Amino acid sequence: MEKTIRLELNQTTPFIKDSALEALRPAADKAAQALADNTCPGNDFLGWLHLPSSITPELLAEIKATAATLREKCDTVVVAGIGGSYLGARAVIEALSDSFAALKATNGNPLVLYAGNNIGEDYLSELCAFLKNRRFGIINISKSGTTTETALAFRLLRTLCETTRGKETAREVIVAITDAKKGAARVMADKEGYRSFIIPDNVGGRFSVLTPVGLLPIAVAGFDIDALVAGAVAMEQATAADVPFSKNIAKQYAVVRNALYQEGKKIEILSNFQPKLHYMNEWWKQLYGESEGKDGKAIFPAAVDLTTDLHSMGQWIQEGERTIFETVISVEEPNHELHVPADDENLDGLNFLAGKRVDEVNKMAELGTRLAHVDGGVPCLRLVMPALNEYHLGELIYFFEHACGISGLILDVNPFNQPGVEAYKKNMFALLDKPGYEAESQAIKARLGK
Ligand code: PA5
């Protein structure tokens, strides 16, 4: 039987009253059932719930065929997107890629770069300068098709691609992933004849990694999207509404984090002991931050890479304000084996480690850290991945998504909207004199005394 990711909660029990757990368990069952029955707030955005089991072989084949074209015609592919339109793909690609892939020959895999997730003039200038000498293609991802960061980067990249590779080739190596009908990205894709994929109406950005939004870039990078989806399907079954609390890790995670929140633990730190999981942390931060942070409530999702950040944030975690809890992602078996060499002189005093695997040192660092944090008043959840591969990443993604839906409903928010994201956009458009924002422009300039 395929191993599965598991959740360990024993280092949270001293911090949670049994009565809190008893009270929250029915809420988790109710939330999971409301998701399954399509009766919860935000139920027009529940397309992600059965996405793994409903992806058609035809769609997967089309994604793989498009990926093959990009792999054949490009040495570099730029994924243009922001938030949910790039973080999931980047999380999986970086988790599975050689850490130094960008610096060495990549076995025929194109280099995958990212744009459209910032407005840094230096970043975009340096990216364009680099791409001038590359056979590059673009995957332009935007559900709304109007997000400024992405549209601006795409305008620069498309112009460069047409100039350096010619309009005909550009048409072959630019792919759009966007709404079926609306938005500038759709209009442009249809007009220019770009190959395109649809983001379903009922799937929000941060829940879209298992649509072409995530699957196409992941396939372009050379990874097995069938295995990723298979892992997600397994987790869809393992966390279904009718799977009881005692066996359902999505319900358990949702309940424990809400119980800790009620105990005053307002910050959750996602810790990994694998640098390759850095972007998984970033994806998770968006998933939980954007889904739960509304109506003046919610756990603040923070993240650290360990042991790296034990030398920067470790002091705060150990002894700062006791309003935090931690969820550690632990990868059971690394993909490589490396032993600490013996040294006759032992000048560094490390011979006590000679012959041990580097991973054993890492695991003892993890255990030592968890024990220290618990002693310091930080409850620790532990999520164990048997290995860092497509299957278990698929499981992990779906686990976090389903738990997020349940957790947000327990918190009594609509986990599937993000009204707060519009506030900065309105001000930015007003300040930049975007047509249609004249009244806001006058108001903001008066406020700033301009
Ligand atoms: O989760 C979300 O909905 C957001 O993070 C969006 O993904 C992000 O704002 C990008 O939006 P769009 O895909 O419309 O460009």
XYZ file of C-alpha atoms and ligand atoms in Angstrom:
465
model
C 0.000 0.000 0.000
C 1.204 3.537 -0.847
C 2.470 5.380 2.220
C 0.556 8.514 3.109
C 1.285 11.791 4.839
C 0.321 11.791 8.513
C -0.403 14.348 11.192
C 0.997 13.993 14.716
C -0.692 15.998 17.455
C 0.868 14.651 20.662
C 2.909 17.830 21.222
C -0.242 19.957 21.246
C -2.229 18.065 23.893
C -0.741 19.841 26.952
C -1.982 23.129 25.505
C -5.576 22.259 24.618
C -8.447 21.554 26.975
C -10.390 18.364 26.174
C -13.583 20.408 26.425
C -12.386 22.711 23.604
C -11.707 19.725 21.376
C -15.082 18.200 22.247
C -16.802 21.434 21.330
C -14.962 21.891 18.040
C -15.220 18.350 16.668
C -18.911 18.647 15.721
C -18.118 22.008 14.113
C -15.532 20.302 11.900
C -17.994 17.590 10.897
C -20.597 20.239 10.138
C -18.143 22.315 8.109
C -16.947 19.305 6.101
C -20.560 18.339 5.425
C -21.473 21.892 4.366
C -18.572 21.825 1.886
C -19.690 18.436 0.573
C -23.335 19.552 0.333
C -22.420 22.864 -1.276
C -24.319 24.788 1.397
C -21.570 26.893 3.031
C -20.784 30.588 2.519
C -18.809 31.019 -0.706
C -20.353 27.878 -2.200
C -19.971 29.275 -5.709
C -16.195 28.699 -5.267
C -16.122 25.031 -4.294
C -14.836 23.702 -7.610
C -11.560 22.706 -5.920
C -13.280 20.194 -3.613
C -13.596 17.434 -6.215
C -11.003 18.765 -8.640
C -8.535 15.869 -8.223
C -11.105 13.150 -8.908
C -12.763 15.054 -11.724
C -9.753 16.036 -13.843
C -10.311 14.326 -17.173
C -7.627 12.280 -18.950
C -8.269 14.525 -21.975
C -7.341 17.669 -20.038
C -4.238 16.018 -18.599
C -3.233 14.911 -22.107
C -3.742 18.424 -23.468
C -1.628 19.905 -20.671
C 1.149 17.375 -21.350
C 1.058 18.051 -25.091
C 1.343 21.804 -24.533
C 4.145 21.237 -22.041
C 5.965 19.105 -24.625
C 5.732 21.914 -27.191
C 7.138 24.444 -24.743
C 9.897 22.024 -23.712
C 10.830 21.476 -27.328
C 10.792 25.099 -28.412
C 12.147 26.831 -25.302
C 15.223 26.679 -23.098
C 13.470 28.995 -20.610
C 9.816 29.380 -19.696
C 8.597 32.368 -17.694
C 5.505 31.815 -15.570
C 3.759 35.191 -15.311
C 1.267 35.260 -12.451
C 0.779 36.420 -8.880
C -0.704 34.925 -5.700
C -2.708 31.835 -6.500
C -1.729 32.182 -10.136
C 1.894 31.178 -9.475
C 2.632 30.140 -5.897
C 1.325 26.570 -6.178
C 3.307 25.843 -9.328
C 6.436 27.362 -7.830
C 5.965 25.436 -4.578
C 5.878 22.102 -6.405
C 8.592 22.914 -8.949
C 11.041 24.104 -6.294
C 10.256 21.166 -4.000
C 11.094 18.708 -6.775
C 13.909 20.483 -8.612
C 17.610 20.044 -8.080
C 18.571 22.912 -5.756
C 21.152 24.071 -8.280
C 19.144 23.425 -11.440
C 19.478 27.045 -12.514
C 23.266 26.793 -12.509
C 23.817 23.577 -14.401
C 22.709 21.613 -17.421
C 19.133 20.606 -16.795
C 18.738 17.283 -18.646
C 16.579 18.862 -21.285
C 14.350 20.587 -18.757
C 13.769 24.238 -19.509
C 14.704 26.750 -16.860
C 11.484 27.975 -15.219
C 11.483 31.610 -14.115
C 8.750 33.751 -12.592
C 7.438 37.232 -13.308
C 4.279 39.212 -12.821
C 4.452 38.764 -9.055
C 6.056 42.130 -8.300
C 6.517 45.558 -9.869
C 10.267 45.780 -9.309
C 11.812 47.754 -12.135
C 15.229 46.222 -11.504
C 13.768 42.710 -11.408
C 11.946 43.181 -14.687
C 14.891 44.933 -16.377
C 17.306 42.196 -15.326
C 14.879 39.484 -16.381
C 14.422 41.049 -19.830
C 18.193 41.443 -20.218
C 18.673 37.758 -19.377
C 15.901 36.607 -21.698
C 17.260 38.498 -24.698
C 19.683 35.657 -25.381
C 17.349 32.798 -24.495
C 14.820 30.816 -26.516
C 12.081 31.696 -24.094
C 8.343 31.145 -23.857
C 5.681 32.526 -21.530
C 2.820 31.023 -19.565
C 0.584 33.980 -18.781
C -1.695 33.106 -15.855
C -4.433 35.379 -14.616
C -7.970 34.399 -13.745
C -9.286 37.930 -13.916
C -6.959 38.699 -16.798
C -6.544 42.233 -15.479
C -4.139 41.962 -12.531
C -1.706 44.859 -12.904
C 1.485 43.107 -11.825
C 0.928 40.228 -14.234
C -0.422 42.291 -17.123
C 2.520 44.698 -16.896
C 5.116 41.911 -16.900
C 3.303 40.118 -19.714
C 3.284 43.250 -21.854
C 7.074 43.554 -21.448
C 7.722 39.850 -21.992
C 5.390 39.469 -24.966
C 6.999 42.445 -26.703
C 10.445 41.000 -26.064
C 9.417 37.537 -27.232
C 7.936 38.888 -30.449
C 11.051 40.988 -31.075
C 13.640 38.328 -30.346
C 11.838 35.201 -31.577
C 9.498 36.650 -34.211
C 5.732 36.934 -34.100
C 5.085 33.461 -35.516
C 7.253 31.638 -32.972
C 5.948 33.880 -30.185
C 2.446 32.653 -30.990
C 3.626 29.065 -30.490
C 5.468 29.656 -27.227
C 3.005 31.929 -25.437
C 0.243 30.122 -23.569
C -2.594 31.823 -21.705
C -4.387 30.379 -18.668
C -7.354 32.549 -17.851
C -11.121 32.884 -17.669
C -13.208 31.227 -20.392
C -14.755 34.473 -21.566
C -13.810 37.596 -19.614
C -10.694 39.683 -19.097
C -7.914 41.193 -21.151
C -5.831 37.999 -21.116
C -8.704 36.106 -22.778
C -9.285 38.839 -25.362
C -5.589 38.933 -26.248
C -5.202 35.137 -26.346
C -8.161 34.815 -28.711
C -7.021 37.699 -30.911
C -3.396 36.524 -31.147
C -4.300 32.841 -31.415
C -2.351 31.745 -28.333
C -2.954 28.263 -27.055
C -5.065 28.686 -23.918
C -6.510 26.878 -20.930
C -9.500 27.811 -18.799
C -9.527 28.440 -15.054
C -12.952 27.174 -13.964
C -15.289 29.884 -12.674
C -15.815 28.059 -9.406
C -12.117 27.697 -8.491
C -10.459 30.654 -6.748
C -6.810 31.492 -7.417
C -5.352 30.070 -4.220
C -7.235 26.795 -4.737
C -6.230 26.461 -8.405
C -2.938 24.563 -8.301
C -4.609 21.354 -9.499
C -5.979 23.089 -12.625
C -3.792 24.035 -15.626
C -2.647 27.009 -13.485
C -0.348 24.688 -11.556
C -0.272 21.608 -13.744
C 1.064 23.201 -16.933
C 4.137 24.858 -15.364
C 4.810 21.704 -13.330
C 4.652 19.561 -16.480
C 6.871 22.029 -18.351
C 9.451 21.690 -15.573
C 9.512 17.948 -16.252
C 7.490 16.587 -13.343
C 4.833 13.894 -13.252
C 1.434 15.560 -13.028
C -0.374 12.184 -13.073
C 1.342 11.255 -9.801
C 0.600 14.691 -8.328
C -3.087 14.290 -9.145
C -3.085 10.682 -7.872
C -1.798 11.896 -4.495
C -4.484 14.577 -4.400
C -7.183 12.021 -5.280
C -6.030 9.808 -2.409
C -6.233 12.755 -0.010
C -9.639 13.784 -1.380
C -10.867 10.327 -0.364
C -9.004 10.277 2.957
C -10.479 13.610 4.064
C -14.014 13.245 2.698
C -16.870 14.502 4.889
C -17.926 10.988 5.865
C -14.436 9.994 7.083
C -14.666 10.251 10.900
C -12.614 12.728 12.885
C -10.351 10.016 14.312
C -9.139 9.147 10.794
C -9.569 12.490 9.034
C -6.436 14.624 9.225
C -8.071 17.643 7.554
C -10.713 17.789 10.296
C -8.041 17.216 12.964
C -5.782 20.009 11.699
C -8.729 22.405 11.420
C -9.932 21.616 14.936
C -6.545 21.778 16.642
C -5.553 25.110 15.081
C -8.928 26.622 16.027
C -8.629 25.242 19.561
C -5.184 26.822 19.866
C -6.514 30.102 18.476
C -9.163 30.095 21.186
C -6.346 29.607 23.729
C -4.744 32.850 22.498
C -2.322 31.341 19.975
C -2.803 33.955 17.285
C 0.138 33.075 15.044
C 0.860 29.785 13.313
C 4.391 29.228 12.111
C 4.843 26.671 9.348
C 8.352 25.272 9.728
C 10.151 23.059 7.280
C 13.482 21.358 7.671
C 13.993 21.208 3.893
C 15.035 24.375 2.034
C 13.212 23.053 -1.027
C 9.917 23.573 0.769
C 10.373 27.341 1.081
C 7.766 28.080 -1.590
C 5.382 25.514 -0.143
C 5.441 27.740 2.944
C 4.691 30.751 0.734
C 1.778 28.979 -0.950
C 0.398 27.899 2.437
C 0.672 31.465 3.786
C -1.478 32.737 0.948
C -3.964 29.881 1.251
C -4.618 30.446 4.941
C -4.006 34.205 5.072
C -6.349 35.068 2.238
C -8.958 32.475 3.165
C -9.270 33.210 6.886
C -8.001 36.727 7.514
C -11.237 38.708 7.474
C -13.988 40.054 9.729
C -11.306 41.164 12.215
C -10.175 37.626 13.031
C -7.931 34.691 12.162
C -4.585 33.109 12.906
C -1.691 34.992 11.257
C 0.159 32.507 9.026
C 3.919 32.921 9.273
C 6.679 30.617 8.046
C 10.310 29.752 8.667
C 12.918 27.595 6.941
C 14.802 25.529 9.502
C 17.358 25.111 10.722
C 18.330 28.300 8.803
C 15.924 30.583 10.651
C 16.714 29.138 14.069
C 19.685 31.493 13.788
C 17.471 34.489 13.118
C 13.910 33.849 14.330
C 14.757 31.061 16.783
C 15.098 33.420 19.736
C 11.660 34.926 19.121
C 10.024 31.543 18.701
C 11.647 30.210 21.878
C 11.088 33.190 24.182
C 9.007 35.895 22.507
C 5.348 36.592 23.209
C 3.597 33.255 23.820
C 0.960 33.726 21.156
C 2.346 31.223 18.647
C 2.058 27.599 17.707
C 4.051 25.712 15.146
C 3.332 23.191 12.414
C 6.440 21.323 11.341
C 6.621 19.638 7.939
C 9.033 16.740 8.161
C 10.177 14.706 5.163
C 10.830 11.146 6.283
C 13.232 9.953 3.588
C 15.387 12.349 1.523
C 16.001 11.636 -2.162
C 19.790 11.419 -1.644
C 22.077 9.754 0.873
C 25.082 11.622 2.248
C 27.292 10.560 5.163
C 29.469 12.736 7.367
C 33.118 11.852 6.671
C 35.582 10.969 9.458
C 38.562 13.256 9.871
C 41.788 12.131 11.587
C 42.552 15.556 12.960
C 38.978 16.301 14.052
C 39.798 19.995 14.332
C 36.119 20.901 13.959
C 35.181 18.406 16.704
C 32.625 16.741 14.451
C 33.893 13.160 14.629
C 30.978 12.294 16.914
C 28.907 12.596 13.741
C 31.247 10.614 11.477
C 29.443 7.932 9.522
C 26.000 9.328 10.289
C 23.721 10.502 7.540
C 23.309 14.266 7.218
C 19.587 13.595 7.448
C 20.034 12.005 10.878
C 21.637 15.233 12.065
C 18.727 17.154 10.531
C 16.149 14.878 12.167
C 17.779 15.271 15.590
C 17.809 19.035 15.018
C 14.092 18.807 14.279
C 13.312 16.699 17.339
C 15.491 18.883 19.557
C 13.752 21.974 18.207
C 10.263 20.616 18.741
C 11.075 19.589 22.315
C 12.624 22.988 23.031
C 9.673 24.828 21.535
C 7.145 22.788 23.508
C 9.182 23.460 26.666
C 9.079 27.140 25.717
C 5.278 27.120 25.504
C 4.905 26.606 21.763
C 2.489 23.815 20.821
C 3.828 21.742 17.906
C 1.913 19.903 15.223
C 3.955 17.622 12.982
C 3.067 16.749 9.416
C 5.140 13.877 8.101
C 5.685 13.406 4.358
C 7.126 9.977 3.534
C 9.187 11.531 0.717
C 9.462 14.641 -1.406
C 7.809 13.469 -4.606
C 4.855 14.357 -6.791
C 2.454 11.948 -5.088
C 3.009 13.220 -1.570
C 3.023 16.851 -2.712
C -0.378 16.189 -4.300
C -1.558 14.792 -0.981
C -0.122 17.749 0.917
C -1.747 20.338 -1.335
C -5.186 18.805 -1.121
C -4.822 18.233 2.625
C -4.066 21.907 3.242
C -6.863 23.052 0.909
C -9.541 20.884 2.485
C -8.398 21.666 6.028
C -8.431 25.359 5.135
C -12.041 25.211 3.965
C -13.073 23.398 7.168
C -11.007 25.684 9.395
C -12.384 28.879 7.832
C -15.944 27.671 8.286
C -15.253 26.774 11.941
C -13.960 30.324 12.335
C -17.230 31.511 10.798
C -15.775 33.395 7.821
C -16.292 32.886 4.105
C -12.980 31.187 3.227
C -13.424 31.628 -0.499
C -13.496 35.384 -1.042
C -10.807 38.050 -0.618
C -12.528 41.459 -0.513
C -9.617 43.055 1.350
C -7.240 42.594 -1.574
C -9.059 45.320 -3.507
C -8.201 48.169 -1.113
C -4.617 48.742 -2.269
C -5.593 48.326 -5.906
C -8.202 51.085 -5.676
C -5.669 53.509 -4.181
C -2.954 52.547 -6.680
C -5.287 53.025 -9.653
C -6.461 56.363 -8.299
C -2.871 57.522 -7.787
C -1.935 56.402 -11.316
C -4.977 58.166 -12.839
C -6.494 55.010 -14.264
C -9.587 55.866 -16.323
C -12.707 55.177 -14.276
C -11.040 56.185 -10.986
C -11.443 59.977 -11.291
C -13.464 60.417 -8.079
C -11.096 58.198 -6.067
C -8.163 60.054 -7.598
C -9.465 63.442 -6.467
C -10.238 62.114 -2.985
C -6.865 60.484 -2.460
C -4.944 63.484 -3.758
C -6.902 65.778 -1.423
C -6.090 63.411 1.457
C -2.394 63.564 0.589
C -2.524 67.361 0.154
C -1.566 67.180 -3.554
O -6.304 33.604 -4.527
C -6.597 34.557 -5.233
O -7.704 34.660 -5.729
C -5.580 35.623 -5.557
O -4.390 35.452 -4.903
C -5.296 35.646 -7.035
O -4.809 34.383 -7.404
C -4.290 36.722 -7.402
O -4.731 37.955 -6.926
C -4.111 36.775 -8.900
O -5.325 37.040 -9.534
P -5.507 36.773 -11.062
O -5.336 35.328 -11.332
O -6.910 37.239 -11.359
O -4.482 37.592 -11.812
